[in-house]
Tab-separated table of C-alpha atoms in Angstrom:
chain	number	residue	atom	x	y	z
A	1	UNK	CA	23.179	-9.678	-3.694
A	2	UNK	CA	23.479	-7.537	-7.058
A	3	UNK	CA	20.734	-4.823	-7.409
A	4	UNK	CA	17.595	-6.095	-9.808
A	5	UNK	CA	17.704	-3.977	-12.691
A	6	UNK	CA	14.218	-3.196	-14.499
A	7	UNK	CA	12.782	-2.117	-18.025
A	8	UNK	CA	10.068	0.994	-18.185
A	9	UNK	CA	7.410	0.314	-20.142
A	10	UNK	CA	3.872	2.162	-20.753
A	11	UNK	CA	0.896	0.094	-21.295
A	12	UNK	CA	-2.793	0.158	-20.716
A	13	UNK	CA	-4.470	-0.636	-18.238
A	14	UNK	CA	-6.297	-3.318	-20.050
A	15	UNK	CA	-2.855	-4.931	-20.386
A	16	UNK	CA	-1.742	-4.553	-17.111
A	17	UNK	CA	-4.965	-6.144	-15.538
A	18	UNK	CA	-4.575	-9.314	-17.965
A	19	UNK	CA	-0.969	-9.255	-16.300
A	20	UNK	CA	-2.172	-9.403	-13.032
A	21	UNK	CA	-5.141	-11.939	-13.961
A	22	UNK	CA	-1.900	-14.589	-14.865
A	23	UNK	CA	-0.564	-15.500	-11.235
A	24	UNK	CA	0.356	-12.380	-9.372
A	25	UNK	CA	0.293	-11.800	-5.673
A	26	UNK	CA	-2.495	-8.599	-4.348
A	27	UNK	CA	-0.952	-5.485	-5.433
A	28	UNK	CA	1.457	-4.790	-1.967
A	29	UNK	CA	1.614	-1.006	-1.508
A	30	UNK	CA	4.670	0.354	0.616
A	31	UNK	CA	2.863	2.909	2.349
A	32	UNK	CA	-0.664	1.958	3.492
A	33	UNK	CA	-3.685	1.718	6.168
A	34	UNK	CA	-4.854	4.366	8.117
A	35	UNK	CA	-2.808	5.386	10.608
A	36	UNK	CA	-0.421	5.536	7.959
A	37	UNK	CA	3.033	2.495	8.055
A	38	UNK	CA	5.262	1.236	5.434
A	39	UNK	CA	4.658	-1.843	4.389
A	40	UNK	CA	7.643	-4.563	4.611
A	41	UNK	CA	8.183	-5.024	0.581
A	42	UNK	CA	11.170	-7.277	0.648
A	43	UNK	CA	9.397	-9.349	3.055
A	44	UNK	CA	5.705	-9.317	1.039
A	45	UNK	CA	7.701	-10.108	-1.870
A	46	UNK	CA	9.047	-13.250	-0.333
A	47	UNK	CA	6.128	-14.310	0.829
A	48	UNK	CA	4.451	-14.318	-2.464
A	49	UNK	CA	7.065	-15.852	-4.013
A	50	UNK	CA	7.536	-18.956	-1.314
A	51	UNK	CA	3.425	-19.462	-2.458
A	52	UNK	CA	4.374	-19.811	-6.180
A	53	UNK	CA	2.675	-16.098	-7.187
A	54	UNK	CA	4.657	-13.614	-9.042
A	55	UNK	CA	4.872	-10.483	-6.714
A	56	UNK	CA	3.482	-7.091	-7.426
A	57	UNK	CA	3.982	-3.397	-6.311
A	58	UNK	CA	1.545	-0.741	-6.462
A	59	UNK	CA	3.815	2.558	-6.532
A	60	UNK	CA	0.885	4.940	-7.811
A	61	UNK	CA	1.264	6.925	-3.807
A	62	UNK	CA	5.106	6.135	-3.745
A	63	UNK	CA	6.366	6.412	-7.103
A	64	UNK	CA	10.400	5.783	-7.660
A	65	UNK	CA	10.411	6.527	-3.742
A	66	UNK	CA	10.422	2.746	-3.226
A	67	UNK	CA	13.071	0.855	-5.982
A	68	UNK	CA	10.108	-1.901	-5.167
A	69	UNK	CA	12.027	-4.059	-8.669
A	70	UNK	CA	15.396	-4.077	-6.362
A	71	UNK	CA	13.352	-5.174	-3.233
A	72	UNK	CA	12.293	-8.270	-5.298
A	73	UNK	CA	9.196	-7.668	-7.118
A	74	UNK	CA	8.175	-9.094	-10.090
A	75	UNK	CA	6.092	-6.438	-11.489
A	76	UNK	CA	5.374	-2.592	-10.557
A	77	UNK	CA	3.258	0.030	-11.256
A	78	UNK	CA	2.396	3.670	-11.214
A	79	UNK	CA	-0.223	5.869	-12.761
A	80	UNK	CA	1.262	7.735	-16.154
A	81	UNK	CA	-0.105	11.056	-17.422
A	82	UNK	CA	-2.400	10.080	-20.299
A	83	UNK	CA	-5.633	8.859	-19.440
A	84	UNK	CA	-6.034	4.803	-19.103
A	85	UNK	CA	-2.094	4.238	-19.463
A	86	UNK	CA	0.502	2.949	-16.858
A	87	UNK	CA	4.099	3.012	-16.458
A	88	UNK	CA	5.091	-0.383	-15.475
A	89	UNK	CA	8.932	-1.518	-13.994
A	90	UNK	CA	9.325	-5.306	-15.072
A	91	UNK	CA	12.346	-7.071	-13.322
A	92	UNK	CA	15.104	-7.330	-16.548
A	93	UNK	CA	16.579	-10.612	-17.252
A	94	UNK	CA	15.448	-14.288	-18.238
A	95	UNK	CA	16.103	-15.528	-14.581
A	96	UNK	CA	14.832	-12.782	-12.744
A	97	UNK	CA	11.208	-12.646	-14.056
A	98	UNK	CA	8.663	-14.862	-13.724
A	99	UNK	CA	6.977	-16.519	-16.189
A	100	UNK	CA	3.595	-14.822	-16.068
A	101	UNK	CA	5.240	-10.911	-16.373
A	102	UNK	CA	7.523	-11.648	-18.801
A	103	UNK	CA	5.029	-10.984	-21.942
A	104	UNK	CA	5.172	-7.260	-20.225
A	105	UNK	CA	8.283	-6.710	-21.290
A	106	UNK	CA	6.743	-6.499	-24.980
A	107	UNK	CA	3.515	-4.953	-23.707
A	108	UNK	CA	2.283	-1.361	-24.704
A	109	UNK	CA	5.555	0.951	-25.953
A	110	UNK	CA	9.237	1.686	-24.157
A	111	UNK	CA	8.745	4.936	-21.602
A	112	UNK	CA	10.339	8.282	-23.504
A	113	UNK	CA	11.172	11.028	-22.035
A	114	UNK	CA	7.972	12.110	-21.285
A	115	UNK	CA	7.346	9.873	-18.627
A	116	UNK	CA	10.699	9.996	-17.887
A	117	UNK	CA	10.178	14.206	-16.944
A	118	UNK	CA	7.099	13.019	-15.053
A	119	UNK	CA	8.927	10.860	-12.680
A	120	UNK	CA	11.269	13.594	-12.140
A	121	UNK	CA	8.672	15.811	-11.617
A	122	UNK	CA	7.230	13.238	-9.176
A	123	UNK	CA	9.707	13.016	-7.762
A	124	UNK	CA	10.802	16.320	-6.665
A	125	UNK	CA	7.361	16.744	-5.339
A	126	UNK	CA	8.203	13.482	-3.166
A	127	UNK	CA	11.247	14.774	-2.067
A	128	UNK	CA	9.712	18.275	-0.867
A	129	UNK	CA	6.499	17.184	0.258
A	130	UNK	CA	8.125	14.958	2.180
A	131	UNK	CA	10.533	17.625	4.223
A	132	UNK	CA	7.378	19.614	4.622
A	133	UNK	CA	5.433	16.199	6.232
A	134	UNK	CA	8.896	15.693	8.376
A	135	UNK	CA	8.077	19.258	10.056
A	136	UNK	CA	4.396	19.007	10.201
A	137	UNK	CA	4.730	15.763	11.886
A	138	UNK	CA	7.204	16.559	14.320
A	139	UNK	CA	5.063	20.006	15.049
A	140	UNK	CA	2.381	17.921	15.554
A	141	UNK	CA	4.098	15.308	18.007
A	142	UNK	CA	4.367	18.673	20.470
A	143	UNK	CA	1.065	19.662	20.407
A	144	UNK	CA	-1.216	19.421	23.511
A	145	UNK	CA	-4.757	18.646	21.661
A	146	UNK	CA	-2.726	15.887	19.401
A	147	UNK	CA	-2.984	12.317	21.299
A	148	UNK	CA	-1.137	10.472	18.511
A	149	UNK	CA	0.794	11.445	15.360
A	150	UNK	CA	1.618	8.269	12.954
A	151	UNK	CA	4.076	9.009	10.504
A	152	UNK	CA	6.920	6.493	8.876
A	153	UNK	CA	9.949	9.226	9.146
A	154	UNK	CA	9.345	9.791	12.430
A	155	UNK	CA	11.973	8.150	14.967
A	156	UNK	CA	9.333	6.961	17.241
A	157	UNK	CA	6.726	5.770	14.532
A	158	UNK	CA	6.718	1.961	14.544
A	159	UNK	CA	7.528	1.496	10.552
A	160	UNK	CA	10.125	4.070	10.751
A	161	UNK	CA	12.737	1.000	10.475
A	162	UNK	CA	11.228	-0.681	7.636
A	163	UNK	CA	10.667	2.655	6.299
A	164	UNK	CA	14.511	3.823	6.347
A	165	UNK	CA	15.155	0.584	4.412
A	166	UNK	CA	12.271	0.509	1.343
A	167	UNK	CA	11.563	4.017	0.948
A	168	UNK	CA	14.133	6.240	-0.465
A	169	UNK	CA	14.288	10.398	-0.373
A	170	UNK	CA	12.119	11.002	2.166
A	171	UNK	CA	9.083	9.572	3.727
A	172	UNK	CA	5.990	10.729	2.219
A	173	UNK	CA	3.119	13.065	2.346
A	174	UNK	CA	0.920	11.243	4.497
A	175	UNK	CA	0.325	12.162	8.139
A	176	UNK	CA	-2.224	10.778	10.455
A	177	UNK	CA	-3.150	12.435	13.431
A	178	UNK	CA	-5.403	11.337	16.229
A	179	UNK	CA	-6.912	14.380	18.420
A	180	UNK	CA	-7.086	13.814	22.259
A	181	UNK	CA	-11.018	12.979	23.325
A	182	UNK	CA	-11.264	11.057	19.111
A	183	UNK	CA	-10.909	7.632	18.531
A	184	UNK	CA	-10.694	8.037	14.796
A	185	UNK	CA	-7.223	9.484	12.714
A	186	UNK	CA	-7.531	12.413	10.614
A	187	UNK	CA	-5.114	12.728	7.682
A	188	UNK	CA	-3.179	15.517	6.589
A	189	UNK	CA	-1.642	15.392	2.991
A	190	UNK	CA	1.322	17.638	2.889
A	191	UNK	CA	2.123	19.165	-0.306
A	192	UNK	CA	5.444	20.879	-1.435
A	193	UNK	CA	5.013	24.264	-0.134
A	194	UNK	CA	6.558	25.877	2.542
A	195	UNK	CA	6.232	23.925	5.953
A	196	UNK	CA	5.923	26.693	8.292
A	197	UNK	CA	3.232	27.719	6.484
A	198	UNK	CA	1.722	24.617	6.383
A	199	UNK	CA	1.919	24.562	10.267
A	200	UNK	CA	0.410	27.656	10.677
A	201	UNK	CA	-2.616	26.592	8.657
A	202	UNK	CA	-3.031	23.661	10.856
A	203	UNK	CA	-1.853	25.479	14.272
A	204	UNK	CA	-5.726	27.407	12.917
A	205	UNK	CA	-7.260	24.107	12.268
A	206	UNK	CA	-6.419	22.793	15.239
A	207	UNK	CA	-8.174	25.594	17.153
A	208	UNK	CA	-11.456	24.833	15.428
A	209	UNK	CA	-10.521	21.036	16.105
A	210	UNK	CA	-9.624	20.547	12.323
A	211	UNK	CA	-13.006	20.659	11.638
């Protein structure tokens, strides 16, 4: 199959929720729930479309991380910088959008290289926070007062193989963590820093229970 290409536009949010008012599927988020798994995209997408809805990505944790337009979707979106505006990825083509998104691809203004340096931006913060989440997860896998870690990139993590095929340069920031004796998950958001030193900061939390 020949990859979906899309067009970047920014619009408002006002104009995005008319959008999604015309026929769309719920917004299907690749990484979601609590403990933490990737959601099957190409699979949602299908779905959606087999019940006659246009189908509809919510990127704003995920970003470019998931190519959600080549997975199938219709329609995606992520928060931009300014205030009440949204970058939106509409499938290109006259065939390969549905009805109901195609007014989008008119909608608000053409993303310049603003937004364009944000995704990057976003992007390298994926990429790193995401290395540093790899170590913290695996540290925490190890750890005697840790009953459960759930984490996509891990090999052991039940989304890890729908992960490795709809997310792309890593896994996330997201780690959930259930302590032994606690029936509820914690979550740790990793951030770009340096792992080790993220590990040490919980190796302390986890001595005062991460309280």
């Amino acid at each position: 199959m020949a990859k979906r290409g899309s067009v970047l536009r920014v619009v408002s949010k006002e104009e995005l929720e008319g959008a999604l008012a015309q026929g769309f599927s719920a917004p299907i988020e690749p990484l979601a729930g609590k403990p933490i798994a990737c959601t099957d995209v190409r699979e949602l997408v299908a779905a959606a479309h087999e019940q006659g809805a246009a189908a509809v990505c919510d990127l704003s944790v995920v970003g470019t991380a998931c190519a959600a337009v080549r997975l199938g979707a219709d329609v995606a979106f992520a928060p931009a910088a300014a205030a009440g505006k949204t970058l939106v990825w509409v499938a290109r083509g006259e065939q390969s959008v549905a009805d109901v998104a195609r007014w989008l691809l008119s909608a608000g203004r053409e993303a310049g290289d603003e937004e364009m340096a944000l995704l990057e931006q976003r992007a390298r913060a994926w990429r790193s926070s995401s290395d540093a989440a790899q170590v913290v997860a695996s540290y925490l896998v190890c750890h005697p007062r840790v009953e459960s870690v759930a984490y996509p990139g891990l090999r052991s993590d039940p989304s890890f193989e729908i992960a490795s095929r709809t997310l792309e340069n890593g896994f996330g920031p997201l780690v959930d963590v259930r302590l032994v004796g606690e029936d509820s998950w914690r979550r740790i958001t990793c951030t770009p820093d340096d792992p080790m030193t993220q590990v040490a900061r919980l190796e302390q939390r986890l001595r005062e229970r991460l309280s």
